[in-house]
């Protein structure tokens, strides 16, 4: 596995890849877990050359967020990627991606970036879109792998790929979960044992939301949507260790609030548990099937 730290070298290495070979790309912020590794394994199966990146992107963190404390373990991450057969990993410094004088950002607009995560984290998706476009330019992947765990990120990047005619196919994979349902996340490392126990409430809230959704799905009613939200909020309120940020039902592409219980739909939840802000979702696909994620031991 080649570990590359500069854009110049990365672009040169990429141009040495035979143009006939398919190139996959898995962007990450490191401190890898089974969620990341599921993307890497799938990418390995589907591409002749597999690339990944590790970069904690400062522009997607708000001024009072956890950029400084974000967990990092580069040697361990590189070993994991090497074990899974990654060919090239790009590990730039912040100055490499944002050199002095950097002024140009991708700024997605509208409800897609102003609501849900966008409302709680102003500027977050501007940082995400900017770094992902830069990484696509540098890595030139045919296919790029993202997790459904970050549903709004998926919607923003899909929209950017369409809007900018980017020649990349997005592969969106299911959320990998711990045995008790907690979505795997680098930020779970912030949780002490009591907080860790409380954090499974997000999954339980989504399960109760799904049940309420199914009970109202044929009515296609506006009241159905509020019953779903009520079920999610009620579940979180019973867990004193969790502090709800939002529980919502939205369209998975536009992120507009749903007016009725119809497919496709996204059940979204965000809550603070101790020092960690956690997000999760269930996706009801257009064909009526649910993507609720995969337990780590059933992959
Ligand atoms: P991050 O390092 O948090 O930026 O995540 C890198 C990629 O891994 C993103 O596409 C995430 O959506 C994805 N990811 C993070 N957690 C999970 C998970 N539990 N299951 C599947 N994908 C995930």
PDB file of C-alpha atoms and ligand atoms in Angstrom:
ATOM      1  CA  UNK A   1       0.000   0.000   0.000  1.00  0.00           C
ATOM      2  CA  UNK A   2       1.330   3.439  -0.940  1.00  0.00           C
ATOM      3  CA  UNK A   3       0.810   6.242   1.590  1.00  0.00           C
ATOM      4  CA  UNK A   4       0.861   9.637  -0.105  1.00  0.00           C
ATOM      5  CA  UNK A   5       0.773  13.016   1.650  1.00  0.00           C
ATOM      6  CA  UNK A   6       1.040  15.624  -1.120  1.00  0.00           C
ATOM      7  CA  UNK A   7      -1.392  16.513  -3.912  1.00  0.00           C
ATOM      8  CA  UNK A   8       1.448  16.653  -6.437  1.00  0.00           C
ATOM      9  CA  UNK A   9       2.522  13.088  -5.695  1.00  0.00           C
ATOM     10  CA  UNK A  10      -1.079  11.840  -5.484  1.00  0.00           C
ATOM     11  CA  UNK A  11      -1.978  13.291  -8.883  1.00  0.00           C
ATOM     12  CA  UNK A  12       1.198  11.779 -10.367  1.00  0.00           C
ATOM     13  CA  UNK A  13       0.434   8.370  -8.828  1.00  0.00           C
ATOM     14  CA  UNK A  14      -3.164   8.541 -10.079  1.00  0.00           C
ATOM     15  CA  UNK A  15      -2.028   9.352 -13.603  1.00  0.00           C
ATOM     16  CA  UNK A  16       0.184   6.249 -13.539  1.00  0.00           C
ATOM     17  CA  UNK A  17      -2.925   4.044 -13.010  1.00  0.00           C
ATOM     18  CA  UNK A  18      -3.816   2.406 -16.334  1.00  0.00           C
ATOM     19  CA  UNK A  19      -6.802   4.240 -17.816  1.00  0.00           C
ATOM     20  CA  UNK A  20      -8.484   0.884 -18.478  1.00  0.00           C
ATOM     21  CA  UNK A  21      -8.569   0.069 -14.747  1.00  0.00           C
ATOM     22  CA  UNK A  22     -11.510   0.945 -12.504  1.00  0.00           C
ATOM     23  CA  UNK A  23     -10.591   3.123  -9.530  1.00  0.00           C
ATOM     24  CA  UNK A  24     -12.611   3.158  -6.301  1.00  0.00           C
ATOM     25  CA  UNK A  25     -12.296   5.751  -3.530  1.00  0.00           C
ATOM     26  CA  UNK A  26     -13.303   5.717   0.154  1.00  0.00           C
ATOM     27  CA  UNK A  27     -12.973   9.153   1.812  1.00  0.00           C
ATOM     28  CA  UNK A  28     -12.751   9.095   5.632  1.00  0.00           C
ATOM     29  CA  UNK A  29     -11.733  11.201   8.608  1.00  0.00           C
ATOM     30  CA  UNK A  30      -9.896   8.224  10.108  1.00  0.00           C
ATOM     31  CA  UNK A  31     -10.170   6.473  13.489  1.00  0.00           C
ATOM     32  CA  UNK A  32     -11.570   3.654  11.410  1.00  0.00           C
ATOM     33  CA  UNK A  33     -14.268   1.231  12.548  1.00  0.00           C
ATOM     34  CA  UNK A  34     -16.350  -1.503  10.920  1.00  0.00           C
ATOM     35  CA  UNK A  35     -18.592   1.092   9.245  1.00  0.00           C
ATOM     36  CA  UNK A  36     -15.619   2.459   7.317  1.00  0.00           C
ATOM     37  CA  UNK A  37     -14.295  -1.029   6.700  1.00  0.00           C
ATOM     38  CA  UNK A  38     -17.574  -2.156   5.118  1.00  0.00           C
ATOM     39  CA  UNK A  39     -17.064   0.593   2.515  1.00  0.00           C
ATOM     40  CA  UNK A  40     -13.458  -0.513   1.981  1.00  0.00           C
ATOM     41  CA  UNK A  41     -14.423  -4.193   1.580  1.00  0.00           C
ATOM     42  CA  UNK A  42     -17.115  -3.356  -0.969  1.00  0.00           C
ATOM     43  CA  UNK A  43     -14.759  -0.991  -2.788  1.00  0.00           C
ATOM     44  CA  UNK A  44     -12.140  -3.733  -2.898  1.00  0.00           C
ATOM     45  CA  UNK A  45     -14.639  -6.136  -4.534  1.00  0.00           C
ATOM     46  CA  UNK A  46     -15.818  -3.640  -7.130  1.00  0.00           C
ATOM     47  CA  UNK A  47     -12.600  -1.996  -8.357  1.00  0.00           C
ATOM     48  CA  UNK A  48      -9.230  -2.967  -9.779  1.00  0.00           C
ATOM     49  CA  UNK A  49      -7.531  -0.132  -7.914  1.00  0.00           C
ATOM     50  CA  UNK A  50      -8.800   0.922  -4.489  1.00  0.00           C
ATOM     51  CA  UNK A  51      -7.874   4.259  -2.949  1.00  0.00           C
ATOM     52  CA  UNK A  52      -8.849   5.827   0.384  1.00  0.00           C
ATOM     53  CA  UNK A  53      -8.174   9.080   2.187  1.00  0.00           C
ATOM     54  CA  UNK A  54      -7.773  10.044   5.819  1.00  0.00           C
ATOM     55  CA  UNK A  55      -8.293  13.747   6.451  1.00  0.00           C
ATOM     56  CA  UNK A  56      -9.995  15.434   9.414  1.00  0.00           C
ATOM     57  CA  UNK A  57     -11.531  18.282   7.452  1.00  0.00           C
ATOM     58  CA  UNK A  58     -11.500  21.470   9.563  1.00  0.00           C
ATOM     59  CA  UNK A  59     -13.975  23.371   7.358  1.00  0.00           C
ATOM     60  CA  UNK A  60     -16.829  21.006   8.221  1.00  0.00           C
ATOM     61  CA  UNK A  61     -16.464  21.627  11.986  1.00  0.00           C
ATOM     62  CA  UNK A  62     -18.154  24.608  13.653  1.00  0.00           C
ATOM     63  CA  UNK A  63     -16.119  26.927  15.912  1.00  0.00           C
ATOM     64  CA  UNK A  64     -17.385  25.194  19.096  1.00  0.00           C
ATOM     65  CA  UNK A  65     -17.266  21.640  17.763  1.00  0.00           C
ATOM     66  CA  UNK A  66     -14.818  18.808  18.377  1.00  0.00           C
ATOM     67  CA  UNK A  67     -12.119  19.406  15.715  1.00  0.00           C
ATOM     68  CA  UNK A  68      -9.302  19.445  18.288  1.00  0.00           C
ATOM     69  CA  UNK A  69     -10.494  16.414  20.236  1.00  0.00           C
ATOM     70  CA  UNK A  70     -11.615  14.363  17.205  1.00  0.00           C
ATOM     71  CA  UNK A  71     -10.057  10.904  17.735  1.00  0.00           C
ATOM     72  CA  UNK A  72      -7.033  10.044  15.621  1.00  0.00           C
ATOM     73  CA  UNK A  73      -4.856   6.928  15.273  1.00  0.00           C
ATOM     74  CA  UNK A  74      -3.043   6.996  11.948  1.00  0.00           C
ATOM     75  CA  UNK A  75      -0.758   3.948  12.436  1.00  0.00           C
ATOM     76  CA  UNK A  76      -3.740   1.763  13.354  1.00  0.00           C
ATOM     77  CA  UNK A  77      -5.819   3.128  10.447  1.00  0.00           C
ATOM     78  CA  UNK A  78      -3.040   2.471   7.929  1.00  0.00           C
ATOM     79  CA  UNK A  79      -2.642  -1.093   9.198  1.00  0.00           C
ATOM     80  CA  UNK A  80      -6.393  -1.724   8.811  1.00  0.00           C
ATOM     81  CA  UNK A  81      -6.426  -0.347   5.261  1.00  0.00           C
ATOM     82  CA  UNK A  82      -3.349  -2.343   4.336  1.00  0.00           C
ATOM     83  CA  UNK A  83      -4.941  -5.541   5.730  1.00  0.00           C
ATOM     84  CA  UNK A  84      -7.990  -5.013   3.506  1.00  0.00           C
ATOM     85  CA  UNK A  85      -5.884  -4.584   0.384  1.00  0.00           C
ATOM     86  CA  UNK A  86      -6.162  -0.844  -0.235  1.00  0.00           C
ATOM     87  CA  UNK A  87      -3.670   0.171  -2.945  1.00  0.00           C
ATOM     88  CA  UNK A  88      -3.202   3.871  -2.238  1.00  0.00           C
ATOM     89  CA  UNK A  89      -4.083   5.999   0.786  1.00  0.00           C
ATOM     90  CA  UNK A  90      -3.968   9.774   0.637  1.00  0.00           C
ATOM     91  CA  UNK A  91      -3.199  11.452   3.979  1.00  0.00           C
ATOM     92  CA  UNK A  92      -2.798  15.190   3.367  1.00  0.00           C
ATOM     93  CA  UNK A  93      -2.084  17.853   5.999  1.00  0.00           C
ATOM     94  CA  UNK A  94      -4.566  20.699   6.475  1.00  0.00           C
ATOM     95  CA  UNK A  95      -2.187  23.091   4.703  1.00  0.00           C
ATOM     96  CA  UNK A  96      -1.994  20.752   1.737  1.00  0.00           C
ATOM     97  CA  UNK A  97      -5.776  20.895   1.239  1.00  0.00           C
ATOM     98  CA  UNK A  98      -6.230  24.518   2.358  1.00  0.00           C
ATOM     99  CA  UNK A  99      -2.981  26.333   1.562  1.00  0.00           C
ATOM    100  CA  UNK A 100      -2.579  29.998   2.528  1.00  0.00           C
ATOM    101  CA  UNK A 101      -4.741  32.080   0.191  1.00  0.00           C
ATOM    102  CA  UNK A 102      -7.464  29.432  -0.219  1.00  0.00           C
ATOM    103  CA  UNK A 103     -10.789  31.262  -0.834  1.00  0.00           C
ATOM    104  CA  UNK A 104     -12.996  29.122  -3.082  1.00  0.00           C
ATOM    105  CA  UNK A 105     -15.778  27.033  -1.490  1.00  0.00           C
ATOM    106  CA  UNK A 106     -18.650  24.909  -2.767  1.00  0.00           C
ATOM    107  CA  UNK A 107     -21.713  26.306  -1.007  1.00  0.00           C
ATOM    108  CA  UNK A 108     -24.817  24.130  -1.477  1.00  0.00           C
ATOM    109  CA  UNK A 109     -28.054  26.063  -0.914  1.00  0.00           C
ATOM    110  CA  UNK A 110     -31.665  25.494   0.108  1.00  0.00           C
ATOM    111  CA  UNK A 111     -33.359  23.137   2.577  1.00  0.00           C
ATOM    112  CA  UNK A 112     -30.886  20.385   1.734  1.00  0.00           C
ATOM    113  CA  UNK A 113     -28.175  22.230   3.616  1.00  0.00           C
ATOM    114  CA  UNK A 114     -30.184  24.606   5.834  1.00  0.00           C
ATOM    115  CA  UNK A 115     -32.357  22.047   7.648  1.00  0.00           C
ATOM    116  CA  UNK A 116     -31.773  19.082  10.000  1.00  0.00           C
ATOM    117  CA  UNK A 117     -27.963  18.760  10.327  1.00  0.00           C
ATOM    118  CA  UNK A 118     -27.620  22.014   8.394  1.00  0.00           C
ATOM    119  CA  UNK A 119     -29.678  23.881  11.007  1.00  0.00           C
ATOM    120  CA  UNK A 120     -27.683  22.431  13.904  1.00  0.00           C
ATOM    121  CA  UNK A 121     -24.319  22.769  12.161  1.00  0.00           C
ATOM    122  CA  UNK A 122     -24.263  25.958  10.027  1.00  0.00           C
ATOM    123  CA  UNK A 123     -21.562  25.767   7.360  1.00  0.00           C
ATOM    124  CA  UNK A 124     -21.064  22.014   7.839  1.00  0.00           C
ATOM    125  CA  UNK A 125     -22.154  20.995   4.344  1.00  0.00           C
ATOM    126  CA  UNK A 126     -20.169  23.810   2.732  1.00  0.00           C
ATOM    127  CA  UNK A 127     -17.087  22.231   4.298  1.00  0.00           C
ATOM    128  CA  UNK A 128     -18.164  18.735   3.274  1.00  0.00           C
ATOM    129  CA  UNK A 129     -18.966  19.665  -0.336  1.00  0.00           C
ATOM    130  CA  UNK A 130     -15.731  21.641  -0.696  1.00  0.00           C
ATOM    131  CA  UNK A 131     -13.461  18.887   0.563  1.00  0.00           C
ATOM    132  CA  UNK A 132     -15.274  16.127  -1.325  1.00  0.00           C
ATOM    133  CA  UNK A 133     -15.041  18.057  -4.600  1.00  0.00           C
ATOM    134  CA  UNK A 134     -11.324  18.659  -3.974  1.00  0.00           C
ATOM    135  CA  UNK A 135     -10.761  14.977  -3.164  1.00  0.00           C
ATOM    136  CA  UNK A 136     -12.676  13.884  -6.287  1.00  0.00           C
ATOM    137  CA  UNK A 137     -10.479  16.222  -8.369  1.00  0.00           C
ATOM    138  CA  UNK A 138      -7.302  14.796  -6.861  1.00  0.00           C
ATOM    139  CA  UNK A 139      -8.275  11.096  -6.738  1.00  0.00           C
ATOM    140  CA  UNK A 140     -10.343  10.994  -9.977  1.00  0.00           C
ATOM    141  CA  UNK A 141     -12.334   7.930  -8.864  1.00  0.00           C
ATOM    142  CA  UNK A 142     -14.799   6.078 -11.078  1.00  0.00           C
ATOM    143  CA  UNK A 143     -16.730   5.011  -7.980  1.00  0.00           C
ATOM    144  CA  UNK A 144     -16.810   6.620  -4.521  1.00  0.00           C
ATOM    145  CA  UNK A 145     -18.138   4.973  -1.365  1.00  0.00           C
ATOM    146  CA  UNK A 146     -20.235   6.694   1.322  1.00  0.00           C
ATOM    147  CA  UNK A 147     -22.285   5.515   4.300  1.00  0.00           C
ATOM    148  CA  UNK A 148     -26.062   5.914   4.595  1.00  0.00           C
ATOM    149  CA  UNK A 149     -25.325   6.737   8.268  1.00  0.00           C
ATOM    150  CA  UNK A 150     -24.708  10.315   7.115  1.00  0.00           C
ATOM    151  CA  UNK A 151     -27.912  10.558   5.090  1.00  0.00           C
ATOM    152  CA  UNK A 152     -27.838  14.306   4.542  1.00  0.00           C
ATOM    153  CA  UNK A 153     -24.194  14.173   3.469  1.00  0.00           C
ATOM    154  CA  UNK A 154     -25.227  11.543   0.909  1.00  0.00           C
ATOM    155  CA  UNK A 155     -27.997  13.824  -0.383  1.00  0.00           C
ATOM    156  CA  UNK A 156     -25.673  16.861  -0.574  1.00  0.00           C
ATOM    157  CA  UNK A 157     -22.923  14.970  -2.398  1.00  0.00           C
ATOM    158  CA  UNK A 158     -25.389  13.292  -4.783  1.00  0.00           C
ATOM    159  CA  UNK A 159     -26.780  16.716  -5.622  1.00  0.00           C
ATOM    160  CA  UNK A 160     -23.280  18.139  -6.139  1.00  0.00           C
ATOM    161  CA  UNK A 161     -22.354  15.261  -8.466  1.00  0.00           C
ATOM    162  CA  UNK A 162     -25.488  15.981 -10.518  1.00  0.00           C
ATOM    163  CA  UNK A 163     -25.158  19.766 -10.439  1.00  0.00           C
ATOM    164  CA  UNK A 164     -21.472  19.781 -11.419  1.00  0.00           C
ATOM    165  CA  UNK A 165     -21.701  16.819 -13.864  1.00  0.00           C
ATOM    166  CA  UNK A 166     -18.977  14.980 -11.962  1.00  0.00           C
ATOM    167  CA  UNK A 167     -17.918  11.740 -13.683  1.00  0.00           C
ATOM    168  CA  UNK A 168     -18.149   9.568 -10.568  1.00  0.00           C
ATOM    169  CA  UNK A 169     -20.623   6.895  -9.530  1.00  0.00           C
ATOM    170  CA  UNK A 170     -21.689   7.093  -5.892  1.00  0.00           C
ATOM    171  CA  UNK A 171     -22.071   3.836  -3.981  1.00  0.00           C
ATOM    172  CA  UNK A 172     -24.101   4.294  -0.802  1.00  0.00           C
ATOM    173  CA  UNK A 173     -23.868   1.465   1.733  1.00  0.00           C
ATOM    174  CA  UNK A 174     -25.977   0.582   4.788  1.00  0.00           C
ATOM    175  CA  UNK A 175     -25.173   1.742   8.307  1.00  0.00           C
ATOM    176  CA  UNK A 176     -23.159  -0.781  10.300  1.00  0.00           C
ATOM    177  CA  UNK A 177     -24.446  -1.143  13.876  1.00  0.00           C
ATOM    178  CA  UNK A 178     -23.216  -2.440  17.222  1.00  0.00           C
ATOM    179  CA  UNK A 179     -25.136  -5.394  18.716  1.00  0.00           C
ATOM    180  CA  UNK A 180     -27.489  -3.049  20.649  1.00  0.00           C
ATOM    181  CA  UNK A 181     -28.245  -1.030  17.503  1.00  0.00           C
ATOM    182  CA  UNK A 182     -25.923   1.937  18.056  1.00  0.00           C
ATOM    183  CA  UNK A 183     -24.592   3.108  14.688  1.00  0.00           C
ATOM    184  CA  UNK A 184     -20.820   2.748  14.604  1.00  0.00           C
ATOM    185  CA  UNK A 185     -19.083   6.123  14.689  1.00  0.00           C
ATOM    186  CA  UNK A 186     -15.634   7.455  15.488  1.00  0.00           C
ATOM    187  CA  UNK A 187     -17.377   9.730  18.002  1.00  0.00           C
ATOM    188  CA  UNK A 188     -18.610   6.719  20.030  1.00  0.00           C
ATOM    189  CA  UNK A 189     -15.081   6.769  21.500  1.00  0.00           C
ATOM    190  CA  UNK A 190     -16.164   9.819  23.551  1.00  0.00           C
ATOM    191  CA  UNK A 191     -18.753   7.770  25.497  1.00  0.00           C
ATOM    192  CA  UNK A 192     -18.139   6.415  29.009  1.00  0.00           C
ATOM    193  CA  UNK A 193     -19.921   3.120  29.896  1.00  0.00           C
ATOM    194  CA  UNK A 194     -23.102   4.801  31.207  1.00  0.00           C
ATOM    195  CA  UNK A 195     -23.285   7.098  28.165  1.00  0.00           C
ATOM    196  CA  UNK A 196     -22.581   4.168  25.872  1.00  0.00           C
ATOM    197  CA  UNK A 197     -25.560   2.312  27.401  1.00  0.00           C
ATOM    198  CA  UNK A 198     -27.809   5.378  26.991  1.00  0.00           C
ATOM    199  CA  UNK A 199     -26.770   5.907  23.365  1.00  0.00           C
ATOM    200  CA  UNK A 200     -28.712   2.910  22.021  1.00  0.00           C
ATOM    201  CA  UNK A 201     -31.853   5.008  22.543  1.00  0.00           C
ATOM    202  CA  UNK A 202     -31.360   6.567  19.090  1.00  0.00           C
ATOM    203  CA  UNK A 203     -31.836   3.161  17.474  1.00  0.00           C
ATOM    204  CA  UNK A 204     -34.834   2.338  19.670  1.00  0.00           C
ATOM    205  CA  UNK A 205     -36.388   5.689  18.773  1.00  0.00           C
ATOM    206  CA  UNK A 206     -35.975   4.906  15.059  1.00  0.00           C
ATOM    207  CA  UNK A 207     -37.513   1.447  15.565  1.00  0.00           C
ATOM    208  CA  UNK A 208     -40.531   2.973  17.306  1.00  0.00           C
ATOM    209  CA  UNK A 209     -40.727   5.619  14.595  1.00  0.00           C
ATOM    210  CA  UNK A 210     -40.721   2.905  11.946  1.00  0.00           C
ATOM    211  CA  UNK A 211     -43.550   1.043  13.721  1.00  0.00           C
ATOM    212  CA  UNK A 212     -45.632   4.226  13.872  1.00  0.00           C
ATOM    213  CA  UNK A 213     -44.819   4.888  10.194  1.00  0.00           C
ATOM    214  CA  UNK A 214     -45.984   1.423   9.205  1.00  0.00           C
ATOM    215  CA  UNK A 215     -49.171   1.804  11.215  1.00  0.00           C
ATOM    216  CA  UNK A 216     -49.992   4.931   9.201  1.00  0.00           C
ATOM    217  CA  UNK A 217     -48.427   4.143   5.850  1.00  0.00           C
ATOM    218  CA  UNK A 218     -51.644   3.337   4.036  1.00  0.00           C
ATOM    219  CA  UNK A 219     -53.402   6.423   5.313  1.00  0.00           C
ATOM    220  CA  UNK A 220     -50.710   8.658   3.725  1.00  0.00           C
ATOM    221  CA  UNK A 221     -51.742  11.196   6.330  1.00  0.00           C
ATOM    222  CA  UNK A 222     -50.167  14.316   7.758  1.00  0.00           C
ATOM    223  CA  UNK A 223     -51.194  13.062  11.223  1.00  0.00           C
ATOM    224  CA  UNK A 224     -49.214   9.918  10.473  1.00  0.00           C
ATOM    225  CA  UNK A 225     -46.031  11.964  10.199  1.00  0.00           C
ATOM    226  CA  UNK A 226     -46.645  13.625  13.566  1.00  0.00           C
ATOM    227  CA  UNK A 227     -47.315  10.208  15.135  1.00  0.00           C
ATOM    228  CA  UNK A 228     -43.919   9.028  13.845  1.00  0.00           C
ATOM    229  CA  UNK A 229     -42.193  12.085  15.266  1.00  0.00           C
ATOM    230  CA  UNK A 230     -44.069  11.662  18.559  1.00  0.00           C
ATOM    231  CA  UNK A 231     -42.963   8.030  18.809  1.00  0.00           C
ATOM    232  CA  UNK A 232     -39.314   8.983  18.274  1.00  0.00           C
ATOM    233  CA  UNK A 233     -39.384  11.929  20.704  1.00  0.00           C
ATOM    234  CA  UNK A 234     -41.244   9.892  23.351  1.00  0.00           C
ATOM    235  CA  UNK A 235     -38.588   7.188  23.225  1.00  0.00           C
ATOM    236  CA  UNK A 236     -35.690   9.619  23.655  1.00  0.00           C
ATOM    237  CA  UNK A 237     -37.443  11.461  26.515  1.00  0.00           C
ATOM    238  CA  UNK A 238     -37.494   8.200  28.509  1.00  0.00           C
ATOM    239  CA  UNK A 239     -33.675   8.089  28.473  1.00  0.00           C
ATOM    240  CA  UNK A 240     -32.341  10.735  30.880  1.00  0.00           C
ATOM    241  CA  UNK A 241     -28.810  10.323  29.518  1.00  0.00           C
ATOM    242  CA  UNK A 242     -29.797  11.515  26.031  1.00  0.00           C
ATOM    243  CA  UNK A 243     -30.719  15.062  25.004  1.00  0.00           C
ATOM    244  CA  UNK A 244     -32.677  15.268  21.784  1.00  0.00           C
ATOM    245  CA  UNK A 245     -31.561  17.713  19.090  1.00  0.00           C
ATOM    246  CA  UNK A 246     -34.176  16.747  16.481  1.00  0.00           C
ATOM    247  CA  UNK A 247     -36.414  13.884  15.372  1.00  0.00           C
ATOM    248  CA  UNK A 248     -37.834  14.367  11.896  1.00  0.00           C
ATOM    249  CA  UNK A 249     -39.310  12.727   8.816  1.00  0.00           C
ATOM    250  CA  UNK A 250     -37.955  14.092   5.537  1.00  0.00           C
ATOM    251  CA  UNK A 251     -37.620  13.350   1.848  1.00  0.00           C
ATOM    252  CA  UNK A 252     -34.263  11.581   1.350  1.00  0.00           C
ATOM    253  CA  UNK A 253     -33.305  13.640  -1.721  1.00  0.00           C
ATOM    254  CA  UNK A 254     -34.654  17.159  -1.152  1.00  0.00           C
ATOM    255  CA  UNK A 255     -34.686  16.996   2.653  1.00  0.00           C
ATOM    256  CA  UNK A 256     -38.048  18.776   2.628  1.00  0.00           C
ATOM    257  CA  UNK A 257     -40.287  17.700   5.539  1.00  0.00           C
ATOM    258  CA  UNK A 258     -42.719  14.923   4.529  1.00  0.00           C
ATOM    259  CA  UNK A 259     -46.345  15.971   4.337  1.00  0.00           C
ATOM    260  CA  UNK A 260     -47.616  12.392   4.476  1.00  0.00           C
ATOM    261  CA  UNK A 261     -46.436   8.898   5.352  1.00  0.00           C
ATOM    262  CA  UNK A 262     -45.209   7.813   1.907  1.00  0.00           C
ATOM    263  CA  UNK A 263     -42.119   6.251   0.392  1.00  0.00           C
ATOM    264  CA  UNK A 264     -39.374   7.295  -0.009  1.00  0.00           C
ATOM    265  CA  UNK A 265     -38.844   8.714   3.460  1.00  0.00           C
ATOM    266  CA  UNK A 266     -36.079   9.252   5.962  1.00  0.00           C
ATOM    267  CA  UNK A 267     -36.549   8.978   9.710  1.00  0.00           C
ATOM    268  CA  UNK A 268     -33.828  11.173  11.193  1.00  0.00           C
ATOM    269  CA  UNK A 269     -32.604  11.565  14.730  1.00  0.00           C
ATOM    270  CA  UNK A 270     -29.849  13.572  16.410  1.00  0.00           C
ATOM    271  CA  UNK A 271     -29.111  13.673  20.139  1.00  0.00           C
ATOM    272  CA  UNK A 272     -26.373  14.619  22.536  1.00  0.00           C
ATOM    273  CA  UNK A 273     -25.209  11.829  24.852  1.00  0.00           C
ATOM    274  CA  UNK A 274     -22.535  13.072  27.252  1.00  0.00           C
ATOM    275  CA  UNK A 275     -19.878  14.818  25.152  1.00  0.00           C
ATOM    276  CA  UNK A 276     -20.921  13.120  21.886  1.00  0.00           C
ATOM    277  CA  UNK A 277     -23.441  14.438  19.386  1.00  0.00           C
ATOM    278  CA  UNK A 278     -24.848  11.350  17.670  1.00  0.00           C
ATOM    279  CA  UNK A 279     -26.941  11.061  14.498  1.00  0.00           C
ATOM    280  CA  UNK A 280     -28.767   8.125  12.951  1.00  0.00           C
ATOM    281  CA  UNK A 281     -31.516   7.347  10.438  1.00  0.00           C
ATOM    282  CA  UNK A 282     -33.730   4.696   8.875  1.00  0.00           C
ATOM    283  CA  UNK A 283     -34.408   4.938   5.129  1.00  0.00           C
ATOM    284  CA  UNK A 284     -37.702   3.837   3.555  1.00  0.00           C
ATOM    285  CA  UNK A 285     -36.819   3.329  -0.087  1.00  0.00           C
ATOM    286  CA  UNK A 286     -39.156   4.239  -2.954  1.00  0.00           C
ATOM    287  CA  UNK A 287     -39.947   0.523  -3.444  1.00  0.00           C
ATOM    288  CA  UNK A 288     -41.289   0.296   0.118  1.00  0.00           C
ATOM    289  CA  UNK A 289     -38.321  -1.617   1.572  1.00  0.00           C
ATOM    290  CA  UNK A 290     -36.440  -0.313   4.615  1.00  0.00           C
ATOM    291  CA  UNK A 291     -32.718   0.197   5.024  1.00  0.00           C
ATOM    292  CA  UNK A 292     -32.284   0.112   8.802  1.00  0.00           C
ATOM    293  CA  UNK A 293     -28.614  -0.874   8.739  1.00  0.00           C
ATOM    294  CA  UNK A 294     -26.717  -4.088   9.416  1.00  0.00           C
ATOM    295  CA  UNK A 295     -25.472  -5.441  12.775  1.00  0.00           C
ATOM    296  CA  UNK A 296     -21.690  -5.679  12.701  1.00  0.00           C
ATOM    297  CA  UNK A 297     -21.750  -9.437  13.368  1.00  0.00           C
ATOM    298  CA  UNK A 298     -24.174 -10.116  10.488  1.00  0.00           C
ATOM    299  CA  UNK A 299     -22.266  -8.424   7.681  1.00  0.00           C
TER     300      UNK A 299
HETATM  301  P1  LIG B   1     -16.195   9.747   8.592  1.00  0.00           P
HETATM  302  O1  LIG B   1     -14.813   9.204   8.856  1.00  0.00           O
HETATM  303  O2  LIG B   1     -17.041   9.851   9.821  1.00  0.00           O
HETATM  304  O3  LIG B   1     -16.180  11.006   7.757  1.00  0.00           O
HETATM  305  O4  LIG B   1     -16.913   8.660   7.687  1.00  0.00           O
HETATM  306  C1  LIG B   1     -16.365   8.252   6.459  1.00  0.00           C
HETATM  307  C2  LIG B   1     -17.413   7.496   5.696  1.00  0.00           C
HETATM  308  O5  LIG B   1     -17.812   6.347   6.451  1.00  0.00           O
HETATM  309  C3  LIG B   1     -18.679   8.321   5.439  1.00  0.00           C
HETATM  310  O6  LIG B   1     -19.157   8.048   4.135  1.00  0.00           O
HETATM  311  C4  LIG B   1     -19.614   7.809   6.495  1.00  0.00           C
HETATM  312  O7  LIG B   1     -20.989   7.942   6.140  1.00  0.00           O
HETATM  313  C5  LIG B   1     -19.219   6.339   6.564  1.00  0.00           C
HETATM  314  N1  LIG B   1     -19.644   5.745   7.824  1.00  0.00           N
HETATM  315  C6  LIG B   1     -19.438   6.247   9.064  1.00  0.00           C
HETATM  316  N2  LIG B   1     -20.023   5.455   9.987  1.00  0.00           N
HETATM  317  C7  LIG B   1     -20.607   4.433   9.321  1.00  0.00           C
HETATM  318  C8  LIG B   1     -21.370   3.296   9.716  1.00  0.00           C
HETATM  319  N3  LIG B   1     -21.649   3.025  10.978  1.00  0.00           N
HETATM  320  N4  LIG B   1     -21.806   2.465   8.745  1.00  0.00           N
HETATM  321  C9  LIG B   1     -21.528   2.717   7.431  1.00  0.00           C
HETATM  322  N5  LIG B   1     -20.825   3.775   7.003  1.00  0.00           N
HETATM  323  C10 LIG B   1     -20.374   4.629   7.929  1.00  0.00           C
END
